[in-house]
Every structure is written in C-alpha cells, then in structure tokens.
Amino acid sequence: MITVQVNGKSYEVEKDKKLMRFLRDDLHLTSVKDGCSEGACGTCTVLIDGKTTKACVPMLSKVEGKEIVTVEGLNEREKEVYTYAFGSVGAVQCGFCIPGMVMCAKGLIDRNPDPSRVEVAAAIRNNICRCTGYKKIIDGILLSAKMFRENLPVSEESGNVDVGTAMKRIDVKEKVLGTGLYPDDIYMDGMIYGSAVRAEYPRAKVLAIHTEEAEAMEGVIGVFRAEDVPGSVKVGHLKQDWDTMIPVGAVTHYLGDAICLVAAETQEILEEAKKKIRVEYEVLEPVTDPFEALKEDAPVVHVHDESNLLAHEHLVRGDADKVIEESAHKVTMHYETPWTEHAFLEPECAVAMPFDDGVYIYSTDQSIYDTQHECCHMLGLPPEKVIVENMLVGGGFGGKEDVTVQHHAALIAYLTKRIVKVKLTRQESMVIHPKRHPMWMDITTACDENGYLTALKATVVSDTGAYASLGGPVLQRACTHAAGPYNFQVIDIDGKAVYTNNPPAGAFRGFGVTQTCFGAERNLDLLAEKVGISPWEIRYRNAIRPGQVLPNGQIADPSTGLAETLDAVKEIYEKEPYAGIACAMKNAGVGIGLPDWGRCRLIIKDGKAEIHAGASCIGQGLGTVLTQMVSETAGLTLEQIKYCRPCTADSPDSGTSSGSRQTLVTGEATQRAAQKLKEALASKSIEELEGQEFYGEYLAKTDPMGSDVPNPVSHVAYGYATHVCILNEDGTIKKIVAAHDVGKAVNPISIEGQIEGGVIMSTGYALTEKYELDGGYVKSKYGTIGLFRADKVPDVEAIIVEKEGIDVAYGAIGIGEITSIPTAPAITGAYYKLSGEFQTKLPLENTPYEKKKKVKK
C-alpha cells in the first residue's frame, strides 16, 4: 500500500502507477493536463514538497510521504490573483499550458516574492507554450507576484465591453484554474477506451489481420476492421481519400494509417490488446520524394489515381517572360522550406456516446460541422443523428481541421453502444495529423531602374504527403500570394501539390503563404542591392495602396495599410546595423468564389443573450470577440451576455476556424443578429424577450479563380504586416518588431498576444524547428523538434495599425495567420546583414540557435 498526500488529503493506493495517471484518472484533478506523457511539455506540472515537477515522470512510490499540490489545492486568494493577473495581461489563449504555468509561478513566488523577468523566464523554461510566445505569461506571473507582495485587490470585469476594449477573455477563469473541460478531461461512468493499431510501413499491402488473441482477452469489448464501417470507409475534409481503416488487400499510404480499432474497458487492457494483434504485410518501396513521385514510372500512392499529382495551379497575368527580359534588373533564386509540426499542447482526443440511434461526439477540432459531415459519411447517417459539441480546444493552428480520432470514437460508440474515449499519444499525434507542407520554389523577380517591380515568375512544388487534406487550397494560397502585397500585375506562377508516402500535409498557420513569402521577400533584398536602395525603400515604393491593383487583379480597398506598417518600423529599421525586414499580406475569409457563410443565433434565456455560433474557438479568443460585438451593437452589459460553446444541435454552421475568417465573417453575422436584438430592445426589456431568437448571417461573397472580369474580388479583406528582426553583434536576436494593419482592433490585448505568439512560432520555423523524416518514418519527438522556450525567446514588440475601410464586423480583419508569415524572411535578412551569407533554406544554418548534432565517439 502506498500513501500519497495530495492537496492536504491522504490517499491509500494499492497499485503503483505514474503520478499523473493517479491525479487524473483516480482523483479527476484535471488541471493536471496530459500534453505528452514524455516529460517534454510541462502541462502536467505540480508541486512536490514545493518543487515544480512534471507529474508524468515519477511513480507514486517515489513520492510517498511528500506533499503534492495541484491548482485545485491553491487557496482562494491564490486562485483569484492568478486568474485576475493572467487575464489582465492577456496570458491565456488556448489555455492548455496555463495550469502548469501557474504551478511554476507558485513554486517561484513562494521562494522569491519579488522575481525579476529573467528569473520568471527561467522558472517556466521547462514548460512549452505554443500560443503566446511567453511574453504575456511572464507578465502575468510578475503581476501576480506584485499583487501578493502589495496585497492588491482583485476586481471583476463588468458593464459594457465594447469593440476596442482590452477586456479579459471570457474563458480565463476556467483555463487558469483548470476547471474548463477539454475532451480528455471527461470521465463518465461506464466509459471505455479505444485506439487504433497503426501501419508498420509507409507503403505495404495488408495481407491479413490476426485479432483472435486480442479478442479473447478479458476486458476487450471488440476489435473492428474496415468491413465493420457501416458507411464509407473513405473520409476527408474536402476530397474523400482518407481511409478510416485500411482493408485487407489494400495498400497503406503512410505510417499513420489505422489498420483496426480496439475497444477495451481500461487503458491498460487496451494497450495490451493492441500488442497482441498481428498484421501480415507485403512490404513495398515507398515514394517519399515529390519530384520522384511526379515521374511517369513512380508508384502511385492512391491506386485508383492516374498519377501522384493532387493539384496543379497556373496563374498568369500578362507576359512575364517578356517583361522580365525587358526589365532593368532581375533575380532568380531557388528556395526550400521544411516540414513543420503544429505542436499544439493538447493531443487529439474525442469522447463519443450512443445517442438517439446515432452518436454524440465531444470533440476538439476547428469545425464541428466538418467533423459532423465526415462522421455522417462514414456511419451512413443523416446529420441529425450525429451531434458534435466542441469542448475547449488546446490549440489548432490548422492541425485540427481534419478528423483524427473523432470518427474512430464515433464508430466505436455506434458499434458497441458504449461511451468511449479515443486519444492519440503525443508520438501518434506527431505522425498522424497533417503538417505544414515543405515546398521547393524557383522564383524570378524583376524591377525597373528605379526599383519598381515589373514581374514575377515562380514554380512551386509541395509535398502534400499521403492524403489530400487541404493540400489543394494551400497550394492555391501559396500561388495567389506569392507576388506579395505589391503594386504590379504581371505574374506567371505554376504550382503542383504531390502525393507521397510521407505524413499528410495540410493547413498550418499561414496556409502556404509562409513558404512562398519567404522566397519572394528574399528576392526583394537582392533587387534592392542591384538598384542601390535599402530593403525598406524597395518595399515602400512598391507597397500596395488603396485603389491600386494587386498582382491577382483585385483593387486594394480603403483599409489597405501596408505603407502605414512600413512607416511604423522605419525609424528602428534604419538605426539598427543588423536588421532584416519583410512584408506580407494574408486573406481573411475563404474567398475565390467559394461559399463563405457566417451565422449566429442569439437566444434570450434567463435574462441573458446566449451566443450560439458554430465557429470553433481554438485559442484565438473568438468567444470574447463575439461577446464584445454583441455588447457594442445591442448595448448589453457583460452580465447580460453568455457565450455558448459550438454544438451542431443548436449552433448554426459558421464554417471552419481557418483562413483568418471568424472575426470578420462570423463577427459580422453576430453583429447583424445583435442589431435585430437592439431593435427589439427599443420597446421591451431583455426579460420581456425571454425565449425569443435573433438570427444573423453574412456571406463573404467573392469571385472564383479565373473569373473573366477586369478586377476579380479574390477575398473580402486582406491584412498587411511588416516585421523587422534586429540582431546583436553575437548573432542573437535583440528584438523583433511586428507592425500589423488589423482594420479595427476588437480587443487590442488579444491582438498583441496573437502577434507575439505568431512571431515566436515562426522564429522557431526560421531557426530551430526540425520535423525529421527518413523514408516516411518520423524521427522527431516532441522534446526534440526545437520549440522555443521561455528563457530563449527574443523580445517581440507588437505595433497595432488601425485603418478604416472594411464595412463589416466594425472593420475588423482577422490576423491569426499573418502574424507568422513575414517573420522568417525578416530574420533571414538580418543574418544576411550580419554575415553576408545569403541563405535560401530553412531552418537557417550558422546561427547561435542552430542545434548541433552530437558526434558519436
């Protein structure tokens, strides 16, 4: 018997196990998050005798007799202070890392009531945050310490929270204290556990699946194969090419393919059962190089396709070859960008249960309706029989747009009539969900003798991996944005997305623009040298301005503020000797003629306006944005508004949280619903409107690609940005300044957090992150991919540029993606200034941040 002291209570435990499993599974102390179970992320941090410890590391027997404290064990004053401080400074985004950060804060402040900024960064250096860039978390810890030292009071947010107010996010408290539920935090009586047996080879024919031993085990509910799927085995976000499971006789596409599903009464039985399943394969040579995959004699990844070409885009305006030939200056360079892992802190998890002859799914994803559509397709059920509710989402960045576990959980629940939890391990997540596309780019850019751009020609090849995911739209965005935010109209851009047996590639913050912007912006620096002007000057001369025509033919609207972002950074750029600069544009909304609807229902219940919109909040703060828009439009106070999590049962479809679209598109729909409520409130009180509903919708109408009109509207809005990276003489980053044209800042402190987090994410993309593959096999682990930690991140100065011109959603333009786009070329430009070495491949080499490979003796 092991005696364990947790939050002042004593527990007797018979079986030794990991501390985290005891805290979560037995005591249901779900502030202790399971982010990796590898000791790498820090989300499970607790205090053991006052010392911060990752709960996934020690066994219970090692902590016997020691006092363990979780967030649940904090006193009321501590809970109030950390909630207030973290909320006030904007430290909370997806929230999955925050309880662990709070425990680090307590461990530090208990020892050192007045820590420095450096000491705070050191205290959280073993804890990863993928959303915030750490700056505001450090601010929150420093404010907490000040409040404890000076016994400062805590105040509650109240009253009107209009657009433009830097209000605390509405979900701060549940995320700081760990009371909010992510799917893995759900524990129900009679719940079973499910998981997939995955492919052993990237490309192999499945000859036989031997499940008898596993099925004979006590506690195994069932083993399910492709033939057990009642609807379509193929699912997919846009193209239905992704196998729910690989049938006998079919060929695997990558290591993440599911061969069969196992369901068991406990997690321990589940893992033992999976080990007893034997699969016979005929191993085939995988195709892992997109250029080899394009050859006529290459093995075809999807046997029913004619080739490995998923998508081909060719954008032409004018005669690029002729204009380039006649231009005063031209530059041609080859660029390469790598695979990147999203590394969100919350691994994929879903809980499903039988419901009304169908299923009810608790999910963590970027669209409840996308999940519903795919699960309906697989189960052969109508939409009303598949209900999907979003729990809290522990980060997405594009990586949770495709189903990974939701359909497996739904299938097991449907077949067994039991409540089931299906969750990926961290390493499974590293293999399975789509990554950022690696791209190979040849770019030629030309200008006249005064540095005015004349034409751009480019070829782009992307490795889209084993399945389509969003490889087609990502390629489109890479091509449509390749010419950048500049005033010239002659382009010839050819792009191909190619299937291989590598892990799939799909949506990732920036959606293809992160890759082509890197190359196009670096070419501008070389052209500036040829002309004899500065990199800032060539961008300023060519910056798109209102009324001018973008390379895609669209006329820039009045909100276009690229020149203003350049003005905002000019002084600091010109006074620093080792500074790099880059600009970017990024669409808000799906665009290119596709239907792009935002929808919202306001339901008056118990004297409050409930916000129901089928739009996922993945850490960007959408619920807070919609709350502010209702408050501003309808004149309601915070106390009169309730944001409800998206659920297909009562929330209208508002599309995917992708394409930086929700603030503008669903924001406008919400504003329209709130306007109707305002009109009703002119003659009645909110209490008198009990039970009434107010509906708003907005179509972000655009023109299809290739439209035969002089100036097609590709997107309803664009955001613009300029980033400057400043280096110290030793090559470390002194500061990154990021100026962003956001239209109208709905919540300035949230925007700052988005900018800081996006910049640090792409600082890793530029310098440290490596998602390594070898023959289709993933060689990286979460702790080795090179994520920046709090004690190594540079300072980020966010500059918000507001400019009127968009006539919807109070003029707000989403910035979720653009924050990551110009960072890498700006950093690369700074190192070019420092060393004179013009690098064309990421991550950069020969920097103080480069991870040195250990040499075996």
CSV table of N, CA and C in Angstrom, one decimal, residues 303-438:
chain,number,residue,atom,x,y,z
A,303,VAL,N,-4.1,4.0,-55.5
A,303,VAL,CA,-4.0,3.1,-56.6
A,303,VAL,C,-5.1,3.5,-57.7
A,304,HIS,N,-6.2,4.2,-57.3
A,304,HIS,CA,-7.2,4.5,-58.2
A,304,HIS,C,-6.9,5.8,-59.0
A,305,ASP,N,-5.9,6.5,-58.6
A,305,ASP,CA,-5.5,7.7,-59.3
A,305,ASP,C,-4.6,7.4,-60.5
A,306,GLU,N,-4.5,8.3,-61.4
A,306,GLU,CA,-3.7,8.1,-62.6
A,306,GLU,C,-2.2,8.5,-62.3
A,307,SER,N,-2.1,9.4,-61.4
A,307,SER,CA,-0.7,9.9,-61.0
A,307,SER,C,-0.7,10.4,-59.6
A,308,ASN,N,0.4,10.9,-59.2
A,308,ASN,CA,0.6,11.4,-57.8
A,308,ASN,C,0.3,12.9,-57.7
A,309,LEU,N,-0.2,13.5,-58.7
A,309,LEU,CA,-0.5,14.9,-58.7
A,309,LEU,C,-1.9,15.2,-58.1
A,310,LEU,N,-1.9,15.8,-56.9
A,310,LEU,CA,-3.1,16.2,-56.3
A,310,LEU,C,-3.7,17.4,-56.9
A,311,ALA,N,-2.9,18.4,-57.1
A,311,ALA,CA,-3.4,19.7,-57.6
A,311,ALA,C,-2.4,20.4,-58.4
A,312,HIS,N,-2.8,21.2,-59.4
A,312,HIS,CA,-2.0,21.9,-60.3
A,312,HIS,C,-2.6,23.3,-60.4
A,313,GLU,N,-1.9,24.4,-60.1
A,313,GLU,CA,-2.3,25.7,-60.3
A,313,GLU,C,-1.4,26.5,-61.2
A,314,HIS,N,-2.0,27.2,-62.2
A,314,HIS,CA,-1.1,28.0,-63.1
A,314,HIS,C,-1.8,29.4,-63.2
A,315,LEU,N,-1.2,30.4,-62.6
A,315,LEU,CA,-1.8,31.8,-62.5
A,315,LEU,C,-1.0,32.6,-63.5
A,316,VAL,N,-1.7,33.2,-64.4
A,316,VAL,CA,-1.0,34.1,-65.4
A,316,VAL,C,-1.7,35.4,-65.6
A,317,ARG,N,-1.0,36.5,-65.5
A,317,ARG,CA,-1.5,37.8,-65.9
A,317,ARG,C,-0.4,38.5,-66.6
A,318,GLY,N,-0.6,38.8,-67.9
A,318,GLY,CA,0.4,39.4,-68.7
A,318,GLY,C,1.4,38.4,-69.2
A,319,ASP,N,2.5,39.0,-69.8
A,319,ASP,CA,3.6,38.1,-70.4
A,319,ASP,C,4.8,38.3,-69.5
A,320,ALA,N,4.9,37.4,-68.5
A,320,ALA,CA,6.0,37.6,-67.5
A,320,ALA,C,7.4,37.4,-68.2
A,321,ASP,N,7.5,36.4,-69.1
A,321,ASP,CA,8.8,36.2,-69.7
A,321,ASP,C,9.3,37.4,-70.5
A,322,LYS,N,8.4,38.0,-71.2
A,322,LYS,CA,8.8,39.2,-72.0
A,322,LYS,C,9.1,40.4,-71.1
A,323,VAL,N,8.3,40.6,-70.1
A,323,VAL,CA,8.5,41.8,-69.2
A,323,VAL,C,9.8,41.6,-68.4
A,324,ILE,N,10.1,40.4,-67.9
A,324,ILE,CA,11.3,40.1,-67.2
A,324,ILE,C,12.5,40.3,-68.1
A,325,GLU,N,12.5,39.9,-69.3
A,325,GLU,CA,13.6,40.1,-70.3
A,325,GLU,C,13.9,41.6,-70.5
A,326,GLU,N,12.8,42.4,-70.5
A,326,GLU,CA,13.0,43.8,-70.8
A,326,GLU,C,13.3,44.6,-69.6
A,327,SER,N,13.2,44.0,-68.4
A,327,SER,CA,13.4,44.8,-67.1
A,327,SER,C,14.9,45.1,-66.9
A,328,ALA,N,15.1,46.2,-66.1
A,328,ALA,CA,16.5,46.6,-65.8
A,328,ALA,C,17.2,45.6,-64.9
A,329,HIS,N,16.5,45.1,-64.0
A,329,HIS,CA,17.1,44.2,-63.0
A,329,HIS,C,16.2,43.0,-62.8
A,330,LYS,N,16.9,41.8,-62.6
A,330,LYS,CA,16.1,40.6,-62.3
A,330,LYS,C,17.0,39.7,-61.4
A,331,VAL,N,16.3,38.9,-60.6
A,331,VAL,CA,16.9,38.0,-59.7
A,331,VAL,C,16.2,36.6,-59.8
A,332,THR,N,17.0,35.6,-59.9
A,332,THR,CA,16.4,34.2,-59.9
A,332,THR,C,17.1,33.4,-58.8
A,333,MET,N,16.2,32.8,-57.9
A,333,MET,CA,16.8,32.1,-56.8
A,333,MET,C,15.9,30.8,-56.5
A,334,HIS,N,16.6,29.8,-55.9
A,334,HIS,CA,15.9,28.6,-55.5
A,334,HIS,C,15.7,28.6,-54.0
A,335,TYR,N,14.5,28.3,-53.5
A,335,TYR,CA,14.3,28.3,-52.0
A,335,TYR,C,13.6,27.0,-51.6
A,336,GLU,N,13.9,26.6,-50.4
A,336,GLU,CA,13.3,25.4,-49.8
A,336,GLU,C,12.9,25.7,-48.4
A,337,THR,N,11.6,25.3,-48.1
A,337,THR,CA,11.1,25.4,-46.7
A,337,THR,C,10.8,24.0,-46.2
A,338,PRO,N,10.8,23.8,-44.9
A,338,PRO,CA,10.7,22.4,-44.3
A,338,PRO,C,9.3,22.0,-43.9
A,339,TRP,N,9.2,20.7,-43.6
A,339,TRP,CA,8.0,20.2,-42.8
A,339,TRP,C,8.0,21.0,-41.5
A,340,THR,N,6.8,21.2,-41.0
A,340,THR,CA,6.7,21.8,-39.6
A,340,THR,C,5.6,21.1,-38.9
A,341,GLU,N,5.8,20.8,-37.7
A,341,GLU,CA,4.8,20.2,-36.8
A,341,GLU,C,4.1,21.3,-36.0
A,342,HIS,N,2.8,21.2,-36.0
A,342,HIS,CA,2.0,22.2,-35.3
A,342,HIS,C,2.3,22.3,-33.8
A,343,ALA,N,2.6,21.1,-33.2
A,343,ALA,CA,3.0,21.1,-31.8
A,343,ALA,C,2.0,21.7,-30.8
A,344,PHE,N,0.7,21.8,-31.1
A,344,PHE,CA,-0.2,22.3,-30.2
A,344,PHE,C,-0.1,21.4,-28.9
A,345,LEU,N,-0.4,22.0,-27.8
A,345,LEU,CA,-0.2,21.4,-26.5
A,345,LEU,C,-1.1,20.2,-26.2
A,346,GLU,N,-2.3,20.3,-26.7
A,346,GLU,CA,-3.3,19.2,-26.4
A,346,GLU,C,-3.3,18.2,-27.5
A,347,PRO,N,-2.9,17.0,-27.2
A,347,PRO,CA,-3.1,15.9,-28.3
A,347,PRO,C,-4.5,15.7,-28.6
A,348,GLU,N,-4.8,15.2,-29.8
A,348,GLU,CA,-6.2,15.0,-30.2
A,348,GLU,C,-6.9,14.0,-29.4
A,349,CYS,N,-8.1,14.3,-29.0
A,349,CYS,CA,-9.0,13.4,-28.2
A,349,CYS,C,-10.4,13.6,-28.5
A,350,ALA,N,-11.2,12.6,-28.5
A,350,ALA,CA,-12.7,12.7,-28.6
A,350,ALA,C,-13.3,11.7,-27.7
A,351,VAL,N,-14.5,12.1,-27.2
A,351,VAL,CA,-15.4,11.2,-26.5
A,351,VAL,C,-16.7,11.1,-27.2
A,352,ALA,N,-17.1,9.9,-27.5
A,352,ALA,CA,-18.4,9.7,-28.2
A,352,ALA,C,-19.3,8.8,-27.4
A,353,MET,N,-20.6,8.9,-27.6
A,353,MET,CA,-21.6,8.1,-26.9
A,353,MET,C,-22.8,7.8,-27.8
A,354,PRO,N,-23.4,6.6,-27.7
A,354,PRO,CA,-24.6,6.4,-28.4
A,354,PRO,C,-25.7,7.4,-28.0
A,355,PHE,N,-26.4,7.8,-29.1
A,355,PHE,CA,-27.4,8.8,-28.8
A,355,PHE,C,-28.5,8.8,-29.9
A,356,ASP,N,-29.7,8.5,-29.5
A,356,ASP,CA,-30.9,8.5,-30.4
A,356,ASP,C,-30.6,7.8,-31.8
A,357,ASP,N,-30.2,6.6,-31.7
A,357,ASP,CA,-29.8,5.7,-32.9
A,357,ASP,C,-28.7,6.3,-33.7
A,358,GLY,N,-27.9,7.2,-33.1
A,358,GLY,CA,-26.8,7.8,-33.7
A,358,GLY,C,-25.7,8.0,-32.7
A,359,VAL,N,-24.9,9.1,-32.8
A,359,VAL,CA,-23.8,9.3,-31.8
A,359,VAL,C,-23.8,10.8,-31.4
A,360,TYR,N,-23.3,11.0,-30.3
A,360,TYR,CA,-23.0,12.4,-29.7
A,360,TYR,C,-21.5,12.4,-29.5
A,361,ILE,N,-20.8,13.4,-30.1
A,361,ILE,CA,-19.4,13.5,-30.0
A,361,ILE,C,-18.9,14.7,-29.3
A,362,TYR,N,-18.1,14.6,-28.3
A,362,TYR,CA,-17.4,15.7,-27.7
A,362,TYR,C,-16.0,15.8,-28.3
A,363,SER,N,-15.7,16.9,-28.9
A,363,SER,CA,-14.5,17.0,-29.8
A,363,SER,C,-13.7,18.2,-29.5
A,364,THR,N,-12.4,18.1,-30.0
A,364,THR,CA,-11.5,19.3,-30.0
A,364,THR,C,-11.1,19.4,-31.4
A,365,ASP,N,-11.7,20.4,-32.2
A,365,ASP,CA,-11.4,20.5,-33.6
A,365,ASP,C,-11.6,21.9,-34.0
A,366,GLN,N,-11.5,22.2,-35.3
A,366,GLN,CA,-11.6,23.5,-35.8
A,366,GLN,C,-12.9,23.8,-36.6
A,367,SER,N,-13.8,22.7,-36.6
A,367,SER,CA,-15.1,22.9,-37.1
A,367,SER,C,-16.0,21.7,-36.7
A,368,ILE,N,-17.0,22.0,-35.9
A,368,ILE,CA,-17.9,20.9,-35.5
A,368,ILE,C,-18.7,20.4,-36.7
A,369,TYR,N,-19.0,21.2,-37.7
A,369,TYR,CA,-19.7,20.8,-38.9
A,369,TYR,C,-18.9,20.0,-39.8
A,370,ASP,N,-17.6,20.3,-40.0
A,370,ASP,CA,-16.7,19.4,-40.7
A,370,ASP,C,-16.6,18.0,-40.1
A,371,THR,N,-16.5,18.0,-38.8
A,371,THR,CA,-16.5,16.7,-38.1
A,371,THR,C,-17.8,16.0,-38.3
A,372,GLN,N,-18.9,16.7,-38.2
A,372,GLN,CA,-20.2,16.0,-38.4
A,372,GLN,C,-20.3,15.4,-39.8
A,373,HIS,N,-19.9,16.2,-40.8
A,373,HIS,CA,-20.1,15.8,-42.2
A,373,HIS,C,-19.3,14.5,-42.4
A,374,GLU,N,-18.0,14.5,-41.9
A,374,GLU,CA,-17.2,13.3,-42.2
A,374,GLU,C,-17.7,12.1,-41.4
A,375,CYS,N,-18.2,12.3,-40.2
A,375,CYS,CA,-18.7,11.1,-39.4
A,375,CYS,C,-20.0,10.6,-40.0
A,376,CYS,N,-20.8,11.5,-40.5
A,376,CYS,CA,-22.1,11.1,-41.2
A,376,CYS,C,-21.7,10.2,-42.4
A,377,HIS,N,-20.8,10.7,-43.1
A,377,HIS,CA,-20.3,10.0,-44.3
A,377,HIS,C,-19.9,8.6,-44.0
A,378,MET,N,-19.1,8.5,-42.9
A,378,MET,CA,-18.5,7.2,-42.5
A,378,MET,C,-19.6,6.2,-41.9
A,379,LEU,N,-20.5,6.8,-41.1
A,379,LEU,CA,-21.5,6.0,-40.5
A,379,LEU,C,-22.8,5.8,-41.3
A,380,GLY,N,-22.9,6.5,-42.4
A,380,GLY,CA,-24.1,6.4,-43.3
A,380,GLY,C,-25.3,6.9,-42.6
A,381,LEU,N,-25.2,8.0,-41.8
A,381,LEU,CA,-26.3,8.5,-41.0
A,381,LEU,C,-26.6,9.9,-41.5
A,382,PRO,N,-27.8,10.4,-41.3
A,382,PRO,CA,-28.2,11.8,-41.6
A,382,PRO,C,-27.6,12.7,-40.5
A,383,PRO,N,-27.4,14.0,-40.8
A,383,PRO,CA,-26.8,14.9,-39.8
A,383,PRO,C,-27.5,15.0,-38.5
A,384,GLU,N,-28.8,14.8,-38.4
A,384,GLU,CA,-29.5,14.9,-37.1
A,384,GLU,C,-29.1,13.8,-36.2
A,385,LYS,N,-28.5,12.7,-36.8
A,385,LYS,CA,-28.1,11.6,-35.9
A,385,LYS,C,-26.7,11.6,-35.5
A,386,VAL,N,-26.0,12.7,-35.9
A,386,VAL,CA,-24.6,12.8,-35.4
A,386,VAL,C,-24.4,14.3,-34.9
A,387,ILE,N,-24.4,14.4,-33.6
A,387,ILE,CA,-24.3,15.7,-32.9
A,387,ILE,C,-22.8,15.8,-32.5
A,388,VAL,N,-22.3,17.0,-32.8
A,388,VAL,CA,-20.9,17.3,-32.4
A,388,VAL,C,-20.8,18.5,-31.5
A,389,GLU,N,-20.2,18.4,-30.4
A,389,GLU,CA,-20.1,19.6,-29.5
A,389,GLU,C,-18.6,19.8,-29.2
A,390,ASN,N,-18.2,21.1,-29.4
A,390,ASN,CA,-16.8,21.4,-29.1
A,390,ASN,C,-16.6,21.6,-27.6
A,391,MET,N,-15.6,21.0,-27.1
A,391,MET,CA,-15.1,21.3,-25.8
A,391,MET,C,-14.1,22.4,-25.9
A,392,LEU,N,-13.3,22.7,-24.9
A,392,LEU,CA,-12.2,23.6,-25.1
A,392,LEU,C,-11.2,22.9,-26.1
A,393,VAL,N,-10.6,23.8,-26.9
A,393,VAL,CA,-9.6,23.3,-27.9
A,393,VAL,C,-8.2,23.8,-27.5
A,394,GLY,N,-7.3,22.8,-27.2
A,394,GLY,CA,-6.0,23.2,-26.8
A,394,GLY,C,-5.0,23.5,-27.9
A,395,GLY,N,-5.4,24.4,-28.7
A,395,GLY,CA,-4.6,24.8,-29.9
A,395,GLY,C,-4.9,24.1,-31.1
A,396,GLY,N,-4.8,24.7,-32.2
A,396,GLY,CA,-5.0,24.1,-33.5
A,396,GLY,C,-4.0,24.5,-34.6
A,397,PHE,N,-4.0,25.8,-34.9
A,397,PHE,CA,-3.1,26.3,-35.9
A,397,PHE,C,-3.2,25.7,-37.3
A,398,GLY,N,-4.4,25.1,-37.6
A,398,GLY,CA,-4.7,24.4,-38.8
A,398,GLY,C,-4.6,22.9,-38.7
A,399,GLY,N,-3.9,22.4,-37.6
A,399,GLY,CA,-3.6,21.0,-37.5
A,399,GLY,C,-4.8,20.1,-37.0
A,400,LYS,N,-5.9,20.8,-36.6
A,400,LYS,CA,-7.1,20.1,-36.2
A,400,LYS,C,-8.3,20.3,-37.1
A,401,GLU,N,-8.0,20.6,-38.4
A,401,GLU,CA,-9.1,20.7,-39.3
A,401,GLU,C,-9.6,19.4,-39.8
A,402,ASP,N,-8.7,18.4,-39.9
A,402,ASP,CA,-9.0,17.0,-40.4
A,402,ASP,C,-9.4,16.2,-39.2
A,403,VAL,N,-10.3,15.2,-39.4
A,403,VAL,CA,-10.6,14.3,-38.3
A,403,VAL,C,-9.4,13.3,-38.1
A,404,THR,N,-9.1,13.0,-36.8
A,404,THR,CA,-8.1,12.1,-36.5
A,404,THR,C,-8.6,11.0,-35.6
A,405,VAL,N,-9.3,11.4,-34.5
A,405,VAL,CA,-9.9,10.5,-33.6
A,405,VAL,C,-11.4,10.5,-33.5
A,406,GLN,N,-12.0,11.6,-34.0
A,406,GLN,CA,-13.4,11.8,-33.9
A,406,GLN,C,-14.2,10.7,-34.5
A,407,HIS,N,-13.8,10.4,-35.8
A,407,HIS,CA,-14.6,9.3,-36.5
A,407,HIS,C,-14.4,7.9,-35.9
A,408,HIS,N,-13.2,7.7,-35.3
A,408,HIS,CA,-12.9,6.4,-34.7
A,408,HIS,C,-13.8,6.3,-33.4
A,409,ALA,N,-13.8,7.4,-32.6
A,409,ALA,CA,-14.7,7.4,-31.4
A,409,ALA,C,-16.1,7.2,-31.8
A,410,ALA,N,-16.6,7.9,-32.8
A,410,ALA,CA,-18.0,7.7,-33.3
A,410,ALA,C,-18.3,6.3,-33.7
A,411,LEU,N,-17.4,5.7,-34.4
A,411,LEU,CA,-17.6,4.3,-34.9
A,411,LEU,C,-17.7,3.3,-33.8
A,412,ILE,N,-16.8,3.4,-32.8
A,412,ILE,CA,-16.8,2.5,-31.7
A,412,ILE,C,-18.1,2.7,-30.9
A,413,ALA,N,-18.4,4.0,-30.6
A,413,ALA,CA,-19.7,4.2,-29.8
A,413,ALA,C,-20.9,3.6,-30.6
A,414,TYR,N,-20.9,3.8,-31.9
A,414,TYR,CA,-22.0,3.4,-32.7
A,414,TYR,C,-22.1,1.8,-32.7
A,415,LEU,N,-21.0,1.2,-32.8
A,415,LEU,CA,-21.0,-0.3,-32.9
A,415,LEU,C,-21.2,-1.0,-31.5
A,416,THR,N,-20.6,-0.4,-30.4
A,416,THR,CA,-20.6,-1.0,-29.1
A,416,THR,C,-21.8,-0.6,-28.2
A,417,LYS,N,-22.4,0.6,-28.6
A,417,LYS,CA,-23.4,1.2,-27.8
A,417,LYS,C,-22.8,1.6,-26.4
A,418,ARG,N,-21.6,1.9,-26.3
A,418,ARG,CA,-20.9,2.4,-25.1
A,418,ARG,C,-20.3,3.7,-25.3
A,419,ILE,N,-20.1,4.5,-24.2
A,419,ILE,CA,-19.4,5.7,-24.2
A,419,ILE,C,-17.9,5.4,-24.3
A,420,VAL,N,-17.2,6.1,-25.2
A,420,VAL,CA,-15.8,5.7,-25.5
A,420,VAL,C,-14.9,7.0,-25.6
A,421,LYS,N,-13.7,6.9,-25.1
A,421,LYS,CA,-12.7,7.9,-25.3
A,421,LYS,C,-11.6,7.4,-26.2
A,422,VAL,N,-11.3,8.2,-27.2
A,422,VAL,CA,-10.2,7.8,-28.1
A,422,VAL,C,-9.2,9.0,-28.1
A,423,LYS,N,-8.0,8.7,-27.8
A,423,LYS,CA,-7.0,9.8,-27.7
A,423,LYS,C,-5.7,9.3,-28.3
A,424,LEU,N,-5.0,10.3,-29.0
A,424,LEU,CA,-3.7,10.0,-29.6
A,424,LEU,C,-2.6,10.2,-28.5
A,425,THR,N,-1.6,9.3,-28.5
A,425,THR,CA,-0.5,9.7,-27.7
A,425,THR,C,0.3,10.8,-28.4
A,426,ARG,N,1.2,11.5,-27.7
A,426,ARG,CA,1.9,12.5,-28.4
A,426,ARG,C,2.7,12.1,-29.6
A,427,GLN,N,3.3,10.9,-29.5
A,427,GLN,CA,4.0,10.4,-30.7
A,427,GLN,C,3.1,10.1,-31.8
A,428,GLU,N,1.9,9.5,-31.5
A,428,GLU,CA,0.9,9.3,-32.6
A,428,GLU,C,0.5,10.6,-33.2
A,429,SER,N,0.3,11.6,-32.4
A,429,SER,CA,-0.1,12.9,-33.0
A,429,SER,C,1.0,13.4,-33.9
A,430,MET,N,2.2,13.2,-33.5
A,430,MET,CA,3.4,13.7,-34.3
A,430,MET,C,3.4,13.0,-35.7
A,431,VAL,N,2.9,11.8,-35.8
A,431,VAL,CA,2.9,11.0,-37.0
A,431,VAL,C,1.6,11.3,-37.8
A,432,ILE,N,0.5,11.4,-37.1
A,432,ILE,CA,-0.8,11.3,-37.8
A,432,ILE,C,-1.4,12.5,-38.4
A,433,HIS,N,-1.5,13.6,-37.7
A,433,HIS,CA,-2.2,14.8,-38.2
A,433,HIS,C,-1.3,15.5,-39.3
A,434,PRO,N,-2.0,16.2,-40.2
A,434,PRO,CA,-1.3,16.9,-41.3
A,434,PRO,C,-0.3,18.0,-40.8
A,435,LYS,N,0.8,18.1,-41.5
A,435,LYS,CA,1.8,19.1,-41.1
A,435,LYS,C,1.8,20.3,-42.1
A,436,ARG,N,2.8,21.2,-41.9
A,436,ARG,CA,3.0,22.2,-42.9
A,436,ARG,C,3.7,21.7,-44.1
A,437,HIS,N,3.3,22.0,-45.3
A,437,HIS,CA,3.9,21.5,-46.5
A,437,HIS,C,5.3,22.0,-46.6
A,438,PRO,N,6.2,21.1,-46.9
A,438,PRO,CA,7.5,21.5,-47.3
A,438,PRO,C,7.4,22.0,-48.8
